PDB file of C-alpha atoms and ligand atoms in Angstrom:
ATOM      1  CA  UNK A1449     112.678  39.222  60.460  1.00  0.00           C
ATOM      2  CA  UNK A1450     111.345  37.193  57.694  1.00  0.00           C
ATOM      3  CA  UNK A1451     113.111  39.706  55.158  1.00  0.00           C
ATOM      4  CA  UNK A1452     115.887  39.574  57.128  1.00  0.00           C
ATOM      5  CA  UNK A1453     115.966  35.442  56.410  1.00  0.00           C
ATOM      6  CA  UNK A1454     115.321  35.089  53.250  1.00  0.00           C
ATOM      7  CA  UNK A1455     118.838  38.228  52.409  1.00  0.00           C
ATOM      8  CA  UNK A1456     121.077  36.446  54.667  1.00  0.00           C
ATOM      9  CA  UNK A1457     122.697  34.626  51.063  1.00  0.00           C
ATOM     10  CA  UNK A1458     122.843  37.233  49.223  1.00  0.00           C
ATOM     11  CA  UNK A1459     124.889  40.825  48.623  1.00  0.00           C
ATOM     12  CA  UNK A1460     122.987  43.943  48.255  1.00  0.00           C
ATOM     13  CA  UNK A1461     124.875  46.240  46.814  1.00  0.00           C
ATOM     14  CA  UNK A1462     123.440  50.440  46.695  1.00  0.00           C
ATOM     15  CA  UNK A1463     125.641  52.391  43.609  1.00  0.00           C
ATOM     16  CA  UNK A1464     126.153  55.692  44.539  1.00  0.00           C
ATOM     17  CA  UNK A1465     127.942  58.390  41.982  1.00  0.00           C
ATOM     18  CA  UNK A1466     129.252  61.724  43.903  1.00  0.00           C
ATOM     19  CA  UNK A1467     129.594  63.657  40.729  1.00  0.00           C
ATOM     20  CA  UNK A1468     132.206  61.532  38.743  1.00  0.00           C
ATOM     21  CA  UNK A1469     131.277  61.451  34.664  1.00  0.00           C
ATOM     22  CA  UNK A1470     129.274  58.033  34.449  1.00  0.00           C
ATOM     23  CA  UNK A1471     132.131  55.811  33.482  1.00  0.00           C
ATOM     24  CA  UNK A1472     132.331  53.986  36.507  1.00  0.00           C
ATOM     25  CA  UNK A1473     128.561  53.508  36.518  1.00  0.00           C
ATOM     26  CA  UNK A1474     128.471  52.478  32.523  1.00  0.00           C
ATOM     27  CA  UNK A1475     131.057  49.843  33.824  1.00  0.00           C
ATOM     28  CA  UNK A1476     128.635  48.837  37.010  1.00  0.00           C
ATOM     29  CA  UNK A1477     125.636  48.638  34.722  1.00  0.00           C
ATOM     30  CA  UNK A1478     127.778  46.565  32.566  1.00  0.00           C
ATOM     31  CA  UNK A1479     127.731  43.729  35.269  1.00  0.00           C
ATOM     32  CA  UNK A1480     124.104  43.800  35.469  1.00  0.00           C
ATOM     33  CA  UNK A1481     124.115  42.538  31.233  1.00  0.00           C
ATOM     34  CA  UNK A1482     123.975  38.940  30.333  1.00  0.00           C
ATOM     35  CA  UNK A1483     127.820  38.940  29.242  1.00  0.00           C
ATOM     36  CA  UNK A1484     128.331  39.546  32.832  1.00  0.00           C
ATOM     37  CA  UNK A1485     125.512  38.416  35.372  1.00  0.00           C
ATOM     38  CA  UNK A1486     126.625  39.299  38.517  1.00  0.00           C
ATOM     39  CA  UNK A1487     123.172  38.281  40.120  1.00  0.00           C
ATOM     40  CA  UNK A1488     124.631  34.376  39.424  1.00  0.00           C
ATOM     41  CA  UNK A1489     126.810  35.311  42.527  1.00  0.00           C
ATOM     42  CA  UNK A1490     123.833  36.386  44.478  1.00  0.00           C
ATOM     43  CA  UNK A1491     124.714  39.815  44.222  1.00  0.00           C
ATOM     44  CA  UNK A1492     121.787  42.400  43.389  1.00  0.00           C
ATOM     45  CA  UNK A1493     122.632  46.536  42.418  1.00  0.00           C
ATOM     46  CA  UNK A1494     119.976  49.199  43.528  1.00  0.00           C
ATOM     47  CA  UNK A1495     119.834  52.335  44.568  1.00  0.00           C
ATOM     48  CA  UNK A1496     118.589  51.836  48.026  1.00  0.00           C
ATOM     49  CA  UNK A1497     120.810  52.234  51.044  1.00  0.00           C
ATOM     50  CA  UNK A1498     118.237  51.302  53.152  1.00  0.00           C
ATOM     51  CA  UNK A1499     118.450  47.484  51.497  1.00  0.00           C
ATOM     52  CA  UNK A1500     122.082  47.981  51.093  1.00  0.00           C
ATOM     53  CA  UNK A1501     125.019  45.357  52.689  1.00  0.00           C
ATOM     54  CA  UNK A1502     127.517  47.399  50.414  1.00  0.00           C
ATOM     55  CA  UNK A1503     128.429  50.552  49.298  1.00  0.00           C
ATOM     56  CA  UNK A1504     129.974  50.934  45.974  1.00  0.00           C
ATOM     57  CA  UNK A1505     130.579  54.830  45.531  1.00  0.00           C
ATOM     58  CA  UNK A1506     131.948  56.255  42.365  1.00  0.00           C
ATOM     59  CA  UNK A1507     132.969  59.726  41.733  1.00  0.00           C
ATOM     60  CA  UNK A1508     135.343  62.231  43.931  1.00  0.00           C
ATOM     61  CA  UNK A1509     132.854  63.942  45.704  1.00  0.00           C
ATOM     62  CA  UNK A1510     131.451  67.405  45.293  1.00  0.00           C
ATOM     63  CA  UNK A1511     130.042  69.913  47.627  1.00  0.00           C
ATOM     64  CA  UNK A1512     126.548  68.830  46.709  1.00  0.00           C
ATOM     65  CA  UNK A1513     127.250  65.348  47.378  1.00  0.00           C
ATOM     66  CA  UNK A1514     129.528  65.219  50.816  1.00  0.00           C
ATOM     67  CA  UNK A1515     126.278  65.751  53.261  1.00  0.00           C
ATOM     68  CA  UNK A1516     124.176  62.876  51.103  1.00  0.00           C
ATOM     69  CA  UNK A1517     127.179  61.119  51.005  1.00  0.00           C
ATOM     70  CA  UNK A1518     127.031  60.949  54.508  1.00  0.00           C
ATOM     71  CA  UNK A1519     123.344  60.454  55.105  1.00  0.00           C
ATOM     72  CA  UNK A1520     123.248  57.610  52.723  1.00  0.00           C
ATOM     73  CA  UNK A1521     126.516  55.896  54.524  1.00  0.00           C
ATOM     74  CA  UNK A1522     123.839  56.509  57.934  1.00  0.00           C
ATOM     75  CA  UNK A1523     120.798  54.582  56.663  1.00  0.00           C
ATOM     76  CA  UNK A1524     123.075  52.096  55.195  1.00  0.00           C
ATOM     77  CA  UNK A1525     122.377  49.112  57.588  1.00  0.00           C
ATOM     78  CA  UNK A1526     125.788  46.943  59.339  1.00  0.00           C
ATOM     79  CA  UNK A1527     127.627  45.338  58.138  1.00  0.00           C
ATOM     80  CA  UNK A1528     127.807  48.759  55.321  1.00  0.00           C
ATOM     81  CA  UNK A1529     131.257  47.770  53.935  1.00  0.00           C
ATOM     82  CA  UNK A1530     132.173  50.528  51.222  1.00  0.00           C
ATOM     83  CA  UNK A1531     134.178  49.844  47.964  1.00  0.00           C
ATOM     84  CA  UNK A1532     135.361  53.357  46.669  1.00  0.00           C
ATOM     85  CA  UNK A1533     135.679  52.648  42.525  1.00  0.00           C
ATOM     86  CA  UNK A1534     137.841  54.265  40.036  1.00  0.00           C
ATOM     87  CA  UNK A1535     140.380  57.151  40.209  1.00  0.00           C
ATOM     88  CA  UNK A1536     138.238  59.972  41.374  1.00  0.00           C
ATOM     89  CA  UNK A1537     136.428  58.049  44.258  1.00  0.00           C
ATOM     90  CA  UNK A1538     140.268  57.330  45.394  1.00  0.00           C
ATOM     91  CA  UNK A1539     141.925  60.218  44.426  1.00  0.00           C
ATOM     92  CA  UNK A1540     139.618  62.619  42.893  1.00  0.00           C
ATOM     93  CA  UNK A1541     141.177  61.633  39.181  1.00  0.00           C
ATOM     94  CA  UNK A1542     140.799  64.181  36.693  1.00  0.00           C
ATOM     95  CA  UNK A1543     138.708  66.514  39.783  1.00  0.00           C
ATOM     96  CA  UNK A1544     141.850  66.583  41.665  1.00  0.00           C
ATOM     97  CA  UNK A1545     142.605  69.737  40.554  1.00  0.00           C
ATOM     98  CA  UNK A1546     138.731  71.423  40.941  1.00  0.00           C
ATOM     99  CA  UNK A1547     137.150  72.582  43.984  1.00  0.00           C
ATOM    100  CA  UNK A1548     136.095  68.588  45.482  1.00  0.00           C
ATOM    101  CA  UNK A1549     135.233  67.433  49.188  1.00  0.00           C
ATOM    102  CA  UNK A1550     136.421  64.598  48.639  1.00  0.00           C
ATOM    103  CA  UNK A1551     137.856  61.295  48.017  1.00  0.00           C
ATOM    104  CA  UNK A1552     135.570  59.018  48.970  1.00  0.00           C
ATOM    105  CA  UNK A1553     137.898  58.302  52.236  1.00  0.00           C
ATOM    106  CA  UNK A1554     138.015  61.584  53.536  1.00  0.00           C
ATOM    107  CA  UNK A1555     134.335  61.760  54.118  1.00  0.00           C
ATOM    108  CA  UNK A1556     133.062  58.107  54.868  1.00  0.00           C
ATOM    109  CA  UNK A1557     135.535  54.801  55.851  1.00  0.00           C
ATOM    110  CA  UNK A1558     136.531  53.062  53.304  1.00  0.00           C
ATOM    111  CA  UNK A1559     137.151  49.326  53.360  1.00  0.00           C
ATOM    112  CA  UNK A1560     137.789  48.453  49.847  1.00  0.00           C
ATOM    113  CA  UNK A1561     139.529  50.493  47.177  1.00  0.00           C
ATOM    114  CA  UNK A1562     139.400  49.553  43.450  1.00  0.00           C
ATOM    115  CA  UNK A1563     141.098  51.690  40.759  1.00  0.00           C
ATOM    116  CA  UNK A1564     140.680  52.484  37.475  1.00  0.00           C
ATOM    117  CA  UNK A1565     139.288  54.881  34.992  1.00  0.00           C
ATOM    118  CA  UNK A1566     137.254  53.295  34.865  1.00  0.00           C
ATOM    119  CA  UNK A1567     138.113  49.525  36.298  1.00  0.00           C
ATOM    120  CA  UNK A1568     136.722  46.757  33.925  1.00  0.00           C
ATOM    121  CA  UNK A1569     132.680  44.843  34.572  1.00  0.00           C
ATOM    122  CA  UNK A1570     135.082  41.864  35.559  1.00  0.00           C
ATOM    123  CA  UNK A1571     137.257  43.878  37.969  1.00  0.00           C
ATOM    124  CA  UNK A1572     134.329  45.136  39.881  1.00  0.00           C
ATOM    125  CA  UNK A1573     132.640  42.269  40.017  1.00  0.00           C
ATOM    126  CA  UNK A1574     136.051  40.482  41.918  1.00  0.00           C
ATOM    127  CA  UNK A1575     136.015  43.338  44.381  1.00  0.00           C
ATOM    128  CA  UNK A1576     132.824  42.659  45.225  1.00  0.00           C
ATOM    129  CA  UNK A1577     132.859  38.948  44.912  1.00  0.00           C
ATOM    130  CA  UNK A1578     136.249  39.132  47.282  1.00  0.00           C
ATOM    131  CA  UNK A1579     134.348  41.065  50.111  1.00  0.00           C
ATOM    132  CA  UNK A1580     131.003  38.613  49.851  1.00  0.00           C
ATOM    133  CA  UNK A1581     132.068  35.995  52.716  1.00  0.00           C
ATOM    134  CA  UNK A1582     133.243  39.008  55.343  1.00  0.00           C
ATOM    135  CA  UNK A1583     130.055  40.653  54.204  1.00  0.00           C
ATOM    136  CA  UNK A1584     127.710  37.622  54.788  1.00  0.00           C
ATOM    137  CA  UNK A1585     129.403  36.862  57.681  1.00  0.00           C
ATOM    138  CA  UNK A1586     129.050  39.437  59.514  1.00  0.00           C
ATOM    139  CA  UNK A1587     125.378  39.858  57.998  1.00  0.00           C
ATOM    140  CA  UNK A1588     124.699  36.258  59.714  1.00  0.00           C
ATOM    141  CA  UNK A1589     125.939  37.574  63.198  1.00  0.00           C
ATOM    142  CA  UNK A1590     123.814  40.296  63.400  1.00  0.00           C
ATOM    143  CA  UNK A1591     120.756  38.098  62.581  1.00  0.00           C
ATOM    144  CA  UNK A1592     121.521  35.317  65.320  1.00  0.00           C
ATOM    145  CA  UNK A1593     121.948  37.987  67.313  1.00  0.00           C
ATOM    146  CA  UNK A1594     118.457  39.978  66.214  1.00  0.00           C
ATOM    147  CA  UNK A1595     117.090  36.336  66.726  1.00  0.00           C
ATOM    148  CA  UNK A1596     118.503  35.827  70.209  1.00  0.00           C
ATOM    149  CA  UNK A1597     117.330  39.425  71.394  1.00  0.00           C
ATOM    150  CA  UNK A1598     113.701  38.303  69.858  1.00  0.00           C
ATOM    151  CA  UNK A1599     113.717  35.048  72.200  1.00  0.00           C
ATOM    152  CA  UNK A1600     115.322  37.139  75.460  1.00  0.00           C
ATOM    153  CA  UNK A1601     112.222  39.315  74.715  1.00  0.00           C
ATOM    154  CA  UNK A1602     109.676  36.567  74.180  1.00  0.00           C
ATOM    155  CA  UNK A1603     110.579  35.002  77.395  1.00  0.00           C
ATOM    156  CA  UNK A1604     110.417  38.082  79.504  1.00  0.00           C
TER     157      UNK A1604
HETATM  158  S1  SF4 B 134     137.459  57.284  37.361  1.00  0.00           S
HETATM  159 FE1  SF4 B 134     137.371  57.869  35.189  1.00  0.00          FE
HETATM  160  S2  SF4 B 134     135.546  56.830  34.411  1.00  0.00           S
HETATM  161 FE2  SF4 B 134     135.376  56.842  36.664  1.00  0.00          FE
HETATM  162  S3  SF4 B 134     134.178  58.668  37.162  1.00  0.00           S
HETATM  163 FE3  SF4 B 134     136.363  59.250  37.218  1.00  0.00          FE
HETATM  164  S4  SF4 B 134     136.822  60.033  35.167  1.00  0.00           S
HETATM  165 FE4  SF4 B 134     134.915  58.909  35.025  1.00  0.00          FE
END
């Protein structure tokens, strides 16, 4: 609950790459560097879907990755808003033509879609800055409603 409190400001965001070539990610990273900064908008990138509000996925899918794609979209707590980035997470790019399982859309819901190979530091960081209010939002409903359920509990 306490952890709970002290994320409601801020935007977790869990990269994951289904098998694209690491240009998207370079270009995540990037937003991480000083030049950039994206933690001045609150917004923190890890690996951990677990801790995740967001779900930026690069890449167009493989075989390996459509089952963990779909596991880590699972234990990806709500609100779990997904921003597919770059051509192959939309499309498949230049995988179209190989033997993919995806895009991104065909194996999770998508609610953002950013393209791009691959989309600038300062594009990404828009996309994600644009879905921040919806995201906290809906992040601060669940919690008064986690708190509520802890009082109806407490009184029973
Ligand atoms: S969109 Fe371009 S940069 Fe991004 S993973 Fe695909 S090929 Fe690489």
């Amino acid at each position: 609950m306490i952890k709970d409190f002290v994320r409601k400001r801020s935007i977790n965001v869990c990269l994951v790459n289904t098998g694209g070539c690491n240009g998207c990610d370079i270009e995540i990273v990037s937003c991480l560097a000083p030049r950039y900064d994206i933690e001045q908008y609150g917004i923190y990138v890890h690996n951990n879907p677990r801790e995740a509000d967001v779900l930026v996925v690069t890449g167009p899918v493989t075989g390996a990755w459509e089952k963990r794609l779909l596991e880590i979209y699972e234990k990806t707590p709500e609100p779990k808003i997904v921003i597919a980035v770059g051509a192959c997470a939309l499309s498949g790019g230049i995988f179209k033509e190989g033997h993919i399982h995806g895009p991104v859309d065909k194996v999770i819901p998508v609610d953002a879609k950013l393209p791009g190979c691959p989309p600038r530091p300062s594009e990404i960081i828009s996309a994600v800055v644009s879905i921040a209010p919806d995201a906290l939002a809906a992040k601060e409903k669940l919690l008064n409603q986690k708190l509520k359920e802890e009082k109806n509990k407490a009184k029973a």
